[in-house]
PDB file of C-alpha atoms in Angstrom:
ATOM      1  CA  UNK Y   1       0.000   0.000   0.000  1.00 81.00           C
ATOM      2  CA  UNK Y   2       1.222   3.483  -0.853  1.00 94.00           C
ATOM      3  CA  UNK Y   3       1.347   6.054   1.940  1.00 96.00           C
ATOM      4  CA  UNK Y   4      -0.051   8.729  -0.389  1.00 97.00           C
ATOM      5  CA  UNK Y   5      -1.674   8.315  -3.797  1.00 97.00           C
ATOM      6  CA  UNK Y   6      -2.784  11.385  -5.754  1.00 97.00           C
ATOM      7  CA  UNK Y   7      -4.474  11.005  -9.137  1.00 97.00           C
ATOM      8  CA  UNK Y   8      -5.368  13.931 -11.431  1.00 97.00           C
ATOM      9  CA  UNK Y   9      -5.673  16.194  -8.401  1.00 97.00           C
ATOM     10  CA  UNK Y  10      -7.023  19.663  -9.239  1.00 97.00           C
ATOM     11  CA  UNK Y  11      -7.976  22.668  -7.126  1.00 97.00           C
ATOM     12  CA  UNK Y  12      -9.685  25.687  -8.680  1.00 95.00           C
ATOM     13  CA  UNK Y  13     -10.233  29.097  -7.108  1.00 93.00           C
ATOM     14  CA  UNK Y  14     -12.672  30.776  -9.484  1.00 90.00           C
ATOM     15  CA  UNK Y  15     -10.775  30.690 -12.816  1.00 90.00           C
ATOM     16  CA  UNK Y  16      -7.378  30.098 -11.198  1.00 93.00           C
ATOM     17  CA  UNK Y  17      -5.893  26.582 -11.042  1.00 94.00           C
ATOM     18  CA  UNK Y  18      -3.843  26.405  -7.853  1.00 95.00           C
ATOM     19  CA  UNK Y  19      -3.248  22.677  -8.471  1.00 96.00           C
ATOM     20  CA  UNK Y  20      -3.476  21.495 -12.060  1.00 96.00           C
ATOM     21  CA  UNK Y  21      -4.218  17.791 -12.519  1.00 96.00           C
ATOM     22  CA  UNK Y  22      -1.199  16.397 -10.658  1.00 97.00           C
ATOM     23  CA  UNK Y  23      -0.488  12.729  -9.937  1.00 97.00           C
ATOM     24  CA  UNK Y  24       2.148  11.323  -7.578  1.00 97.00           C
ATOM     25  CA  UNK Y  25       2.594   8.639  -4.930  1.00 96.00           C
ATOM     26  CA  UNK Y  26       4.641   8.327  -1.769  1.00 97.00           C
ATOM     27  CA  UNK Y  27       6.093   5.055  -0.489  1.00 96.00           C
ATOM     28  CA  UNK Y  28       5.714   4.123   3.172  1.00 96.00           C
ATOM     29  CA  UNK Y  29       8.740   5.176   5.252  1.00 95.00           C
ATOM     30  CA  UNK Y  30       9.812   7.744   2.674  1.00 96.00           C
ATOM     31  CA  UNK Y  31      10.438  11.486   2.881  1.00 97.00           C
ATOM     32  CA  UNK Y  32       8.791  12.870  -0.243  1.00 98.00           C
ATOM     33  CA  UNK Y  33       9.332  16.484  -1.217  1.00 97.00           C
ATOM     34  CA  UNK Y  34       7.250  18.960  -3.178  1.00 96.00           C
ATOM     35  CA  UNK Y  35       9.830  21.471  -4.391  1.00 94.00           C
ATOM     36  CA  UNK Y  36       8.941  24.781  -5.988  1.00 91.00           C
ATOM     37  CA  UNK Y  37       8.611  28.540  -5.521  1.00 88.00           C
ATOM     38  CA  UNK Y  38       5.905  30.226  -3.495  1.00 86.00           C
ATOM     39  CA  UNK Y  39       2.632  30.022  -5.404  1.00 87.00           C
ATOM     40  CA  UNK Y  40       3.531  26.728  -7.109  1.00 91.00           C
ATOM     41  CA  UNK Y  41       0.648  24.857  -5.465  1.00 94.00           C
ATOM     42  CA  UNK Y  42       2.644  22.988  -2.804  1.00 94.00           C
ATOM     43  CA  UNK Y  43       0.747  24.190   0.256  1.00 92.00           C
ATOM     44  CA  UNK Y  44      -2.608  23.752  -1.486  1.00 95.00           C
ATOM     45  CA  UNK Y  45      -1.673  20.136  -2.240  1.00 96.00           C
ATOM     46  CA  UNK Y  46      -0.675  19.421   1.340  1.00 95.00           C
ATOM     47  CA  UNK Y  47      -3.890  21.001   2.675  1.00 95.00           C
ATOM     48  CA  UNK Y  48      -5.982  18.825   0.396  1.00 97.00           C
ATOM     49  CA  UNK Y  49      -4.147  15.745   1.704  1.00 96.00           C
ATOM     50  CA  UNK Y  50      -4.817  16.937   5.256  1.00 95.00           C
ATOM     51  CA  UNK Y  51      -8.558  17.294   4.444  1.00 95.00           C
ATOM     52  CA  UNK Y  52      -8.412  21.017   5.274  1.00 95.00           C
ATOM     53  CA  UNK Y  53      -9.756  21.884   1.818  1.00 95.00           C
ATOM     54  CA  UNK Y  54     -11.582  19.806  -0.784  1.00 96.00           C
ATOM     55  CA  UNK Y  55     -10.197  19.235  -4.271  1.00 97.00           C
ATOM     56  CA  UNK Y  56     -12.169  20.437  -7.271  1.00 97.00           C
ATOM     57  CA  UNK Y  57     -11.556  17.099  -8.962  1.00 97.00           C
ATOM     58  CA  UNK Y  58      -9.314  14.068  -8.779  1.00 97.00           C
ATOM     59  CA  UNK Y  59      -8.543  11.867  -5.781  1.00 97.00           C
ATOM     60  CA  UNK Y  60      -5.979  11.621  -3.027  1.00 97.00           C
ATOM     61  CA  UNK Y  61      -5.626   8.827  -0.472  1.00 97.00           C
ATOM     62  CA  UNK Y  62      -3.498   8.488   2.668  1.00 97.00           C
ATOM     63  CA  UNK Y  63      -2.703   4.855   3.465  1.00 97.00           C
ATOM     64  CA  UNK Y  64      -5.620   3.846   1.282  1.00 96.00           C
ATOM     65  CA  UNK Y  65      -8.103   6.203   2.993  1.00 97.00           C
ATOM     66  CA  UNK Y  66      -9.895   8.644   0.715  1.00 97.00           C
ATOM     67  CA  UNK Y  67      -9.241  12.195   1.929  1.00 96.00           C
ATOM     68  CA  UNK Y  68     -12.681  13.411   0.825  1.00 96.00           C
ATOM     69  CA  UNK Y  69     -14.867  10.450   1.756  1.00 96.00           C
ATOM     70  CA  UNK Y  70     -13.178   9.622   5.079  1.00 96.00           C
ATOM     71  CA  UNK Y  71     -11.646  12.886   6.253  1.00 96.00           C
ATOM     72  CA  UNK Y  72     -11.861  12.083   9.988  1.00 93.00           C
ATOM     73  CA  UNK Y  73      -9.986   8.797   9.513  1.00 95.00           C
ATOM     74  CA  UNK Y  74      -7.195  10.578   7.621  1.00 95.00           C
ATOM     75  CA  UNK Y  75      -6.825  13.149  10.404  1.00 92.00           C
ATOM     76  CA  UNK Y  76      -6.500  10.399  13.006  1.00 91.00           C
ATOM     77  CA  UNK Y  77      -3.332   9.054  11.398  1.00 93.00           C
ATOM     78  CA  UNK Y  78      -1.823  12.395  10.299  1.00 94.00           C
ATOM     79  CA  UNK Y  79       0.309  15.100  11.878  1.00 93.00           C
ATOM     80  CA  UNK Y  80       0.831  18.595  10.480  1.00 94.00           C
ATOM     81  CA  UNK Y  81       3.508  21.264  10.913  1.00 93.00           C
ATOM     82  CA  UNK Y  82       2.333  24.398   9.055  1.00 91.00           C
ATOM     83  CA  UNK Y  83       4.390  27.331   7.782  1.00 87.00           C
ATOM     84  CA  UNK Y  84       2.701  29.681  10.233  1.00 86.00           C
ATOM     85  CA  UNK Y  85       3.657  29.833  13.901  1.00 86.00           C
ATOM     86  CA  UNK Y  86       1.438  27.231  15.588  1.00 89.00           C
ATOM     87  CA  UNK Y  87       2.580  27.407  19.201  1.00 91.00           C
ATOM     88  CA  UNK Y  88       1.308  29.669  21.978  1.00 92.00           C
ATOM     89  CA  UNK Y  89       4.384  31.614  23.063  1.00 92.00           C
ATOM     90  CA  UNK Y  90       2.740  32.562  26.374  1.00 94.00           C
ATOM     91  CA  UNK Y  91       2.674  28.885  27.363  1.00 94.00           C
ATOM     92  CA  UNK Y  92       5.600  26.657  28.275  1.00 96.00           C
ATOM     93  CA  UNK Y  93       6.780  23.893  25.999  1.00 95.00           C
ATOM     94  CA  UNK Y  94       5.099  21.330  28.255  1.00 95.00           C
ATOM     95  CA  UNK Y  95       1.829  23.259  28.295  1.00 96.00           C
ATOM     96  CA  UNK Y  96       1.783  23.514  24.502  1.00 95.00           C
ATOM     97  CA  UNK Y  97       2.143  19.755  24.194  1.00 95.00           C
ATOM     98  CA  UNK Y  98      -0.464  19.143  26.883  1.00 94.00           C
ATOM     99  CA  UNK Y  99      -2.928  21.303  24.968  1.00 94.00           C
ATOM    100  CA  UNK Y 100      -2.237  19.385  21.735  1.00 90.00           C
ATOM    101  CA  UNK Y 101      -2.510  16.012  23.437  1.00 91.00           C
ATOM    102  CA  UNK Y 102      -6.014  16.993  24.537  1.00 90.00           C
ATOM    103  CA  UNK Y 103      -6.916  18.259  21.062  1.00 86.00           C
ATOM    104  CA  UNK Y 104      -5.847  14.873  19.668  1.00 83.00           C
ATOM    105  CA  UNK Y 105      -7.954  13.069  22.334  1.00 85.00           C
ATOM    106  CA  UNK Y 106      -4.904  11.292  23.729  1.00 85.00           C
ATOM    107  CA  UNK Y 107      -6.068   9.071  26.613  1.00 88.00           C
ATOM    108  CA  UNK Y 108      -5.420  10.849  29.924  1.00 90.00           C
ATOM    109  CA  UNK Y 109      -3.274   8.025  31.274  1.00 91.00           C
ATOM    110  CA  UNK Y 110      -0.978   8.240  28.216  1.00 91.00           C
ATOM    111  CA  UNK Y 111      -0.554  12.015  27.961  1.00 91.00           C
ATOM    112  CA  UNK Y 112       2.316  12.417  30.396  1.00 91.00           C
ATOM    113  CA  UNK Y 113       4.483   9.738  28.795  1.00 93.00           C
ATOM    114  CA  UNK Y 114       3.779  10.903  25.257  1.00 91.00           C
ATOM    115  CA  UNK Y 115       4.667  14.486  26.160  1.00 94.00           C
ATOM    116  CA  UNK Y 116       7.930  13.415  27.799  1.00 93.00           C
ATOM    117  CA  UNK Y 117       8.802  11.147  24.866  1.00 91.00           C
ATOM    118  CA  UNK Y 118       8.243  13.981  22.384  1.00 91.00           C
ATOM    119  CA  UNK Y 119      10.186  16.511  24.489  1.00 93.00           C
ATOM    120  CA  UNK Y 120      13.131  14.162  24.892  1.00 92.00           C
ATOM    121  CA  UNK Y 121      13.108  13.138  21.256  1.00 88.00           C
ATOM    122  CA  UNK Y 122      13.119  16.776  20.084  1.00 90.00           C
ATOM    123  CA  UNK Y 123      15.773  17.619  22.712  1.00 91.00           C
ATOM    124  CA  UNK Y 124      13.555  20.057  24.589  1.00 93.00           C
ATOM    125  CA  UNK Y 125      13.119  18.246  27.929  1.00 94.00           C
ATOM    126  CA  UNK Y 126      15.468  20.563  29.819  1.00 95.00           C
ATOM    127  CA  UNK Y 127      13.468  23.631  28.689  1.00 95.00           C
ATOM    128  CA  UNK Y 128       9.965  22.158  28.937  1.00 95.00           C
ATOM    129  CA  UNK Y 129       8.819  24.487  31.722  1.00 96.00           C
ATOM    130  CA  UNK Y 130      10.172  27.675  30.113  1.00 95.00           C
ATOM    131  CA  UNK Y 131       7.818  29.909  28.157  1.00 95.00           C
ATOM    132  CA  UNK Y 132       8.007  29.238  24.422  1.00 94.00           C
ATOM    133  CA  UNK Y 133       8.668  32.958  23.815  1.00 93.00           C
ATOM    134  CA  UNK Y 134      12.147  32.404  25.313  1.00 94.00           C
ATOM    135  CA  UNK Y 135      13.008  29.664  22.813  1.00 93.00           C
ATOM    136  CA  UNK Y 136      15.279  30.153  19.831  1.00 90.00           C
ATOM    137  CA  UNK Y 137      13.801  29.872  16.342  1.00 88.00           C
ATOM    138  CA  UNK Y 138      15.058  26.318  15.971  1.00 90.00           C
ATOM    139  CA  UNK Y 139      13.638  25.294  19.336  1.00 92.00           C
ATOM    140  CA  UNK Y 140      10.254  26.774  18.428  1.00 93.00           C
ATOM    141  CA  UNK Y 141      10.218  24.766  15.205  1.00 92.00           C
ATOM    142  CA  UNK Y 142      11.178  21.574  17.052  1.00 92.00           C
ATOM    143  CA  UNK Y 143       8.361  22.211  19.524  1.00 94.00           C
ATOM    144  CA  UNK Y 144       5.939  22.500  16.598  1.00 93.00           C
ATOM    145  CA  UNK Y 145       7.140  19.133  15.298  1.00 93.00           C
ATOM    146  CA  UNK Y 146       6.731  17.686  18.805  1.00 93.00           C
ATOM    147  CA  UNK Y 147       3.119  18.922  18.807  1.00 92.00           C
ATOM    148  CA  UNK Y 148       2.468  17.075  15.551  1.00 91.00           C
ATOM    149  CA  UNK Y 149       3.767  13.856  17.128  1.00 89.00           C
ATOM    150  CA  UNK Y 150       1.197  13.804  19.931  1.00 89.00           C
ATOM    151  CA  UNK Y 151      -1.106  11.401  18.094  1.00 87.00           C
ATOM    152  CA  UNK Y 152       1.853   9.269  16.923  1.00 88.00           C
ATOM    153  CA  UNK Y 153       1.001   9.805  13.240  1.00 91.00           C
ATOM    154  CA  UNK Y 154       1.711   7.307  10.485  1.00 93.00           C
ATOM    155  CA  UNK Y 155       1.845  10.248   8.074  1.00 96.00           C
ATOM    156  CA  UNK Y 156       3.525  13.561   8.898  1.00 95.00           C
ATOM    157  CA  UNK Y 157       3.061  16.660   6.729  1.00 96.00           C
ATOM    158  CA  UNK Y 158       5.650  19.431   7.028  1.00 95.00           C
ATOM    159  CA  UNK Y 159       5.081  22.713   5.186  1.00 93.00           C
ATOM    160  CA  UNK Y 160       8.451  24.488   4.766  1.00 92.00           C
ATOM    161  CA  UNK Y 161       9.958  22.810   7.883  1.00 91.00           C
ATOM    162  CA  UNK Y 162      13.046  25.052   8.161  1.00 89.00           C
ATOM    163  CA  UNK Y 163      11.352  28.304   7.138  1.00 85.00           C
ATOM    164  CA  UNK Y 164      12.934  31.386   8.696  1.00 82.00           C
ATOM    165  CA  UNK Y 165      15.725  29.495  10.478  1.00 86.00           C
ATOM    166  CA  UNK Y 166      19.460  30.207  10.475  1.00 86.00           C
ATOM    167  CA  UNK Y 167      21.803  27.521   9.039  1.00 89.00           C
ATOM    168  CA  UNK Y 168      22.602  25.955  12.425  1.00 88.00           C
ATOM    169  CA  UNK Y 169      18.949  25.687  13.431  1.00 88.00           C
ATOM    170  CA  UNK Y 170      18.057  24.297   9.991  1.00 90.00           C
ATOM    171  CA  UNK Y 171      20.592  21.510  10.383  1.00 91.00           C
ATOM    172  CA  UNK Y 172      19.220  20.595  13.809  1.00 89.00           C
ATOM    173  CA  UNK Y 173      15.645  20.414  12.475  1.00 90.00           C
ATOM    174  CA  UNK Y 174      16.745  18.378   9.448  1.00 93.00           C
ATOM    175  CA  UNK Y 175      18.517  15.873  11.699  1.00 92.00           C
ATOM    176  CA  UNK Y 176      15.375  15.412  13.795  1.00 90.00           C
ATOM    177  CA  UNK Y 177      13.243  14.864  10.691  1.00 93.00           C
ATOM    178  CA  UNK Y 178      15.633  12.267   9.294  1.00 94.00           C
ATOM    179  CA  UNK Y 179      15.732  10.500  12.672  1.00 91.00           C
ATOM    180  CA  UNK Y 180      11.948  10.211  12.599  1.00 91.00           C
ATOM    181  CA  UNK Y 181      12.197   8.379   9.289  1.00 93.00           C
ATOM    182  CA  UNK Y 182      15.199   6.237  10.198  1.00 92.00           C
ATOM    183  CA  UNK Y 183      14.215   5.292  13.760  1.00 89.00           C
ATOM    184  CA  UNK Y 184      10.429   5.067  13.556  1.00 88.00           C
ATOM    185  CA  UNK Y 185       9.723   4.655   9.836  1.00 91.00           C
ATOM    186  CA  UNK Y 186       7.543   7.782   9.815  1.00 93.00           C
ATOM    187  CA  UNK Y 187       6.385   8.686   6.318  1.00 96.00           C
ATOM    188  CA  UNK Y 188       6.645  12.397   5.553  1.00 96.00           C
ATOM    189  CA  UNK Y 189       5.461  14.761   2.850  1.00 97.00           C
ATOM    190  CA  UNK Y 190       7.565  17.930   2.878  1.00 96.00           C
ATOM    191  CA  UNK Y 191       7.076  21.151   0.944  1.00 95.00           C
ATOM    192  CA  UNK Y 192      10.051  23.423   0.347  1.00 92.00           C
ATOM    193  CA  UNK Y 193      11.479  26.069  -1.955  1.00 89.00           C
ATOM    194  CA  UNK Y 194      14.994  25.341  -0.613  1.00 89.00           C
ATOM    195  CA  UNK Y 195      16.947  23.162  -3.039  1.00 89.00           C
ATOM    196  CA  UNK Y 196      19.535  22.202  -0.429  1.00 90.00           C
ATOM    197  CA  UNK Y 197      16.812  21.187   2.011  1.00 93.00           C
ATOM    198  CA  UNK Y 198      15.180  19.010  -0.652  1.00 93.00           C
ATOM    199  CA  UNK Y 199      18.494  17.362  -1.461  1.00 93.00           C
ATOM    200  CA  UNK Y 200      19.374  16.681   2.194  1.00 93.00           C
ATOM    201  CA  UNK Y 201      15.977  15.443   3.350  1.00 94.00           C
ATOM    202  CA  UNK Y 202      14.094  13.880   0.479  1.00 96.00           C
ATOM    203  CA  UNK Y 203      14.221  10.371  -0.931  1.00 96.00           C
ATOM    204  CA  UNK Y 204      12.009  11.459  -3.836  1.00 97.00           C
ATOM    205  CA  UNK Y 205      11.062  14.902  -5.161  1.00 96.00           C
ATOM    206  CA  UNK Y 206       8.288  16.265  -7.348  1.00 96.00           C
ATOM    207  CA  UNK Y 207       9.142  19.709  -8.735  1.00 94.00           C
ATOM    208  CA  UNK Y 208       6.070  21.948  -8.945  1.00 94.00           C
ATOM    209  CA  UNK Y 209       5.566  25.126 -10.956  1.00 93.00           C
ATOM    210  CA  UNK Y 210       2.316  26.996 -11.589  1.00 93.00           C
ATOM    211  CA  UNK Y 211       0.220  24.165 -10.178  1.00 95.00           C
ATOM    212  CA  UNK Y 212       1.833  21.404 -12.256  1.00 96.00           C
ATOM    213  CA  UNK Y 213       4.446  18.748 -11.553  1.00 96.00           C
ATOM    214  CA  UNK Y 214       7.150  19.417 -14.131  1.00 94.00           C
ATOM    215  CA  UNK Y 215       9.653  16.725 -13.079  1.00 94.00           C
ATOM    216  CA  UNK Y 216       9.988  13.997 -10.464  1.00 95.00           C
ATOM    217  CA  UNK Y 217      12.511  11.457  -9.220  1.00 96.00           C
ATOM    218  CA  UNK Y 218      15.264  11.140  -6.638  1.00 95.00           C
ATOM    219  CA  UNK Y 219      17.610  14.148  -6.268  1.00 93.00           C
ATOM    220  CA  UNK Y 220      20.392  12.154  -7.931  1.00 93.00           C
ATOM    221  CA  UNK Y 221      18.178  11.050 -10.830  1.00 94.00           C
ATOM    222  CA  UNK Y 222      16.932  14.565 -11.455  1.00 93.00           C
ATOM    223  CA  UNK Y 223      20.462  15.976 -11.602  1.00 91.00           C
ATOM    224  CA  UNK Y 224      21.674  13.116 -13.782  1.00 90.00           C
ATOM    225  CA  UNK Y 225      18.788  13.793 -16.191  1.00 88.00           C
ATOM    226  CA  UNK Y 226      20.272  17.230 -16.836  1.00 89.00           C
ATOM    227  CA  UNK Y 227      22.748  15.444 -19.080  1.00 85.00           C
ATOM    228  CA  UNK Y 228      25.895  17.310 -18.090  1.00 90.00           C
ATOM    229  CA  UNK Y 229      27.464  20.321 -16.412  1.00 92.00           C
ATOM    230  CA  UNK Y 230      26.384  23.967 -16.301  1.00 94.00           C
ATOM    231  CA  UNK Y 231      28.452  26.685 -17.980  1.00 95.00           C
ATOM    232  CA  UNK Y 232      27.686  30.334 -17.206  1.00 95.00           C
ATOM    233  CA  UNK Y 233      29.005  32.973 -19.614  1.00 95.00           C
ATOM    234  CA  UNK Y 234      29.046  36.766 -19.533  1.00 96.00           C
ATOM    235  CA  UNK Y 235      29.578  38.503 -22.879  1.00 93.00           C
ATOM    236  CA  UNK Y 236      28.264  41.866 -24.151  1.00 88.00           C
ATOM    237  CA  UNK Y 237      29.506  42.016 -27.759  1.00 85.00           C
ATOM    238  CA  UNK Y 238      26.399  40.561 -29.363  1.00 86.00           C
ATOM    239  CA  UNK Y 239      23.769  37.840 -29.056  1.00 92.00           C
ATOM    240  CA  UNK Y 240      25.580  34.558 -28.432  1.00 92.00           C
ATOM    241  CA  UNK Y 241      22.482  32.378 -28.393  1.00 94.00           C
ATOM    242  CA  UNK Y 242      22.832  30.697 -31.790  1.00 94.00           C
ATOM    243  CA  UNK Y 243      26.531  30.010 -31.272  1.00 94.00           C
ATOM    244  CA  UNK Y 244      26.037  28.510 -27.825  1.00 95.00           C
ATOM    245  CA  UNK Y 245      23.189  26.262 -28.973  1.00 94.00           C
ATOM    246  CA  UNK Y 246      25.715  24.463 -31.157  1.00 94.00           C
ATOM    247  CA  UNK Y 247      27.533  23.313 -28.021  1.00 94.00           C
ATOM    248  CA  UNK Y 248      24.746  22.375 -25.627  1.00 93.00           C
ATOM    249  CA  UNK Y 249      21.278  23.065 -24.299  1.00 93.00           C
ATOM    250  CA  UNK Y 250      20.842  26.782 -23.714  1.00 93.00           C
ATOM    251  CA  UNK Y 251      18.721  27.360 -20.613  1.00 93.00           C
ATOM    252  CA  UNK Y 252      19.288  31.096 -20.068  1.00 92.00           C
ATOM    253  CA  UNK Y 253      19.715  33.611 -22.864  1.00 93.00           C
ATOM    254  CA  UNK Y 254      19.646  37.290 -21.850  1.00 93.00           C
ATOM    255  CA  UNK Y 255      21.502  39.242 -24.550  1.00 93.00           C
ATOM    256  CA  UNK Y 256      20.522  42.592 -23.014  1.00 92.00           C
ATOM    257  CA  UNK Y 257      22.248  41.586 -19.788  1.00 92.00           C
ATOM    258  CA  UNK Y 258      24.993  39.630 -21.520  1.00 94.00           C
ATOM    259  CA  UNK Y 259      24.310  36.468 -19.509  1.00 94.00           C
ATOM    260  CA  UNK Y 260      23.928  32.921 -20.755  1.00 95.00           C
ATOM    261  CA  UNK Y 261      23.721  29.469 -19.145  1.00 94.00           C
ATOM    262  CA  UNK Y 262      23.930  26.170 -20.969  1.00 94.00           C
ATOM    263  CA  UNK Y 263      24.159  22.484 -20.192  1.00 94.00           C
ATOM    264  CA  UNK Y 264      27.066  20.649 -21.804  1.00 93.00           C
ATOM    265  CA  UNK Y 265      28.503  17.159 -21.604  1.00 89.00           C
ATOM    266  CA  UNK Y 266      31.940  17.060 -19.960  1.00 87.00           C
ATOM    267  CA  UNK Y 267      32.147  20.737 -19.097  1.00 89.00           C
ATOM    268  CA  UNK Y 268      35.909  20.966 -18.704  1.00 90.00           C
ATOM    269  CA  UNK Y 269      36.418  19.689 -22.249  1.00 91.00           C
ATOM    270  CA  UNK Y 270      33.594  21.778 -23.674  1.00 93.00           C
ATOM    271  CA  UNK Y 271      34.746  25.191 -22.431  1.00 94.00           C
ATOM    272  CA  UNK Y 272      37.732  25.564 -24.825  1.00 94.00           C
ATOM    273  CA  UNK Y 273      35.528  24.750 -27.829  1.00 94.00           C
ATOM    274  CA  UNK Y 274      32.848  27.198 -26.679  1.00 94.00           C
ATOM    275  CA  UNK Y 275      35.389  29.987 -26.197  1.00 94.00           C
ATOM    276  CA  UNK Y 276      36.959  29.321 -29.601  1.00 94.00           C
ATOM    277  CA  UNK Y 277      33.559  29.573 -31.300  1.00 94.00           C
ATOM    278  CA  UNK Y 278      32.802  32.869 -29.594  1.00 94.00           C
ATOM    279  CA  UNK Y 279      36.237  34.265 -30.407  1.00 92.00           C
ATOM    280  CA  UNK Y 280      35.799  33.276 -34.064  1.00 92.00           C
ATOM    281  CA  UNK Y 281      32.671  35.453 -34.105  1.00 92.00           C
ATOM    282  CA  UNK Y 282      34.635  38.277 -32.433  1.00 91.00           C
ATOM    283  CA  UNK Y 283      32.686  38.053 -29.211  1.00 92.00           C
ATOM    284  CA  UNK Y 284      34.721  38.908 -26.130  1.00 91.00           C
ATOM    285  CA  UNK Y 285      33.920  36.758 -23.103  1.00 93.00           C
ATOM    286  CA  UNK Y 286      34.122  38.683 -19.844  1.00 94.00           C
ATOM    287  CA  UNK Y 287      33.712  35.669 -17.586  1.00 95.00           C
ATOM    288  CA  UNK Y 288      32.992  31.960 -17.722  1.00 95.00           C
ATOM    289  CA  UNK Y 289      32.289  29.517 -14.898  1.00 95.00           C
ATOM    290  CA  UNK Y 290      31.608  25.806 -14.653  1.00 94.00           C
ATOM    291  CA  UNK Y 291      29.671  23.872 -12.020  1.00 92.00           C
ATOM    292  CA  UNK Y 292      27.901  20.578 -11.528  1.00 90.00           C
ATOM    293  CA  UNK Y 293      24.151  20.614 -12.087  1.00 89.00           C
ATOM    294  CA  UNK Y 294      21.968  21.346  -9.044  1.00 89.00           C
ATOM    295  CA  UNK Y 295      18.264  20.981  -8.317  1.00 89.00           C
ATOM    296  CA  UNK Y 296      17.933  24.698  -9.031  1.00 89.00           C
ATOM    297  CA  UNK Y 297      19.294  23.988 -12.527  1.00 90.00           C
ATOM    298  CA  UNK Y 298      16.772  21.161 -12.890  1.00 91.00           C
ATOM    299  CA  UNK Y 299      13.993  23.593 -12.006  1.00 90.00           C
ATOM    300  CA  UNK Y 300      15.388  26.088 -14.505  1.00 89.00           C
ATOM    301  CA  UNK Y 301      15.373  23.435 -17.225  1.00 89.00           C
ATOM    302  CA  UNK Y 302      11.752  22.393 -16.704  1.00 88.00           C
ATOM    303  CA  UNK Y 303      10.183  25.655 -15.493  1.00 86.00           C
ATOM    304  CA  UNK Y 304      12.223  28.221 -17.407  1.00 83.00           C
ATOM    305  CA  UNK Y 305      13.172  30.216 -14.285  1.00 82.00           C
ATOM    306  CA  UNK Y 306      15.041  29.859 -11.038  1.00 81.00           C
ATOM    307  CA  UNK Y 307      13.379  29.466  -7.676  1.00 78.00           C
ATOM    308  CA  UNK Y 308      13.486  32.733  -5.769  1.00 64.00           C
ATOM    309  CA  UNK Y 309      12.725  33.399  -2.107  1.00 45.00           C
ATOM    310  CA  UNK Y 310       9.267  34.922  -1.917  1.00 43.00           C
ATOM    311  CA  UNK Y 311       7.274  37.027   0.487  1.00 41.00           C
ATOM    312  CA  UNK Y 312       5.932  34.032   2.366  1.00 44.00           C
ATOM    313  CA  UNK Y 313       9.444  33.044   3.493  1.00 43.00           C
ATOM    314  CA  UNK Y 314      10.399  36.561   4.521  1.00 49.00           C
ATOM    315  CA  UNK Y 315       7.093  37.150   6.319  1.00 51.00           C
ATOM    316  CA  UNK Y 316       7.475  33.911   8.244  1.00 50.00           C
ATOM    317  CA  UNK Y 317      11.026  34.784   9.287  1.00 50.00           C
ATOM    318  CA  UNK Y 318       9.944  38.233  10.508  1.00 52.00           C
ATOM    319  CA  UNK Y 319       7.038  36.685  12.420  1.00 49.00           C
ATOM    320  CA  UNK Y 320       9.244  34.096  14.118  1.00 50.00           C
ATOM    321  CA  UNK Y 321      11.850  36.673  15.095  1.00 51.00           C
ATOM    322  CA  UNK Y 322       9.102  38.860  16.542  1.00 52.00           C
ATOM    323  CA  UNK Y 323       7.740  35.936  18.538  1.00 47.00           C
ATOM    324  CA  UNK Y 324      11.150  35.302  20.046  1.00 48.00           C
ATOM    325  CA  UNK Y 325      11.597  38.949  21.027  1.00 51.00           C
ATOM    326  CA  UNK Y 326       8.114  39.376  22.412  1.00 49.00           C
ATOM    327  CA  UNK Y 327       8.008  40.210  26.132  1.00 40.00           C
ATOM    328  CA  UNK Y 328       4.760  39.486  27.929  1.00 42.00           C
TER     329      UNK Y 328
END
């Protein structure tokens, strides 16, 4: 049985398709990522799977349970960590978990042990009686994950799990997420616009853009499918597009800015030939660089643009910083 099965899933808002007939499946025990910019349809997809909103058409099942027909059953086996701050900063860590254990109808005799297990697992036990407003950003995010574990979910949904965190806090959160998979076999569906996060966390990735899945596979497969290395060239003496297309797949062509990016096989060997061709056409190259293909390059290939940080990320970071600084 698949942990998640989506088939021709569509969500319309008036004439706008937030999710456009997507299909994907998630294996049990896997961390599956939806990678894309803000507005790609990632959060809408995860909210449909969580039964928070209904799809316009198509189906999605969680461990064989239809998310529309049996919404309550899906919720019983699911946990959710949203982008938005979901803890009460005027309560202690322990009190936040106690509140969630009651919301999940955890039997009274089991609440204490479950709370302690979650606090210890997320390395928050020594701060459990401190107000959440005194926690660092990473600790707040780990507390939110601990909340989602109160009902011991088979399926955990994480919407931008490291949003607004500094590099050190990100790493700590990533380690906890991977431990959940490795130690308990928890299946997770993660949304992110962070290519590095997707590469570190995810066993499989579906790249989303404008409501559609434009590519899917493991991080390694997706990069291998690029077919080579990336060469970036800066030259302002004329349009190099036609010349460069003779040497590889041109992904970026901005003659007005003098910037070009192309995929070539065996980049180190290709650069001399590329430079010779440009020199023969009397085009002076100001700079050239070579790098291995990344998930951002994969997105560029299939979506025609690079993923950029959007307002949602910045707003969330500002909100979390404000929560940490809040006094009473």
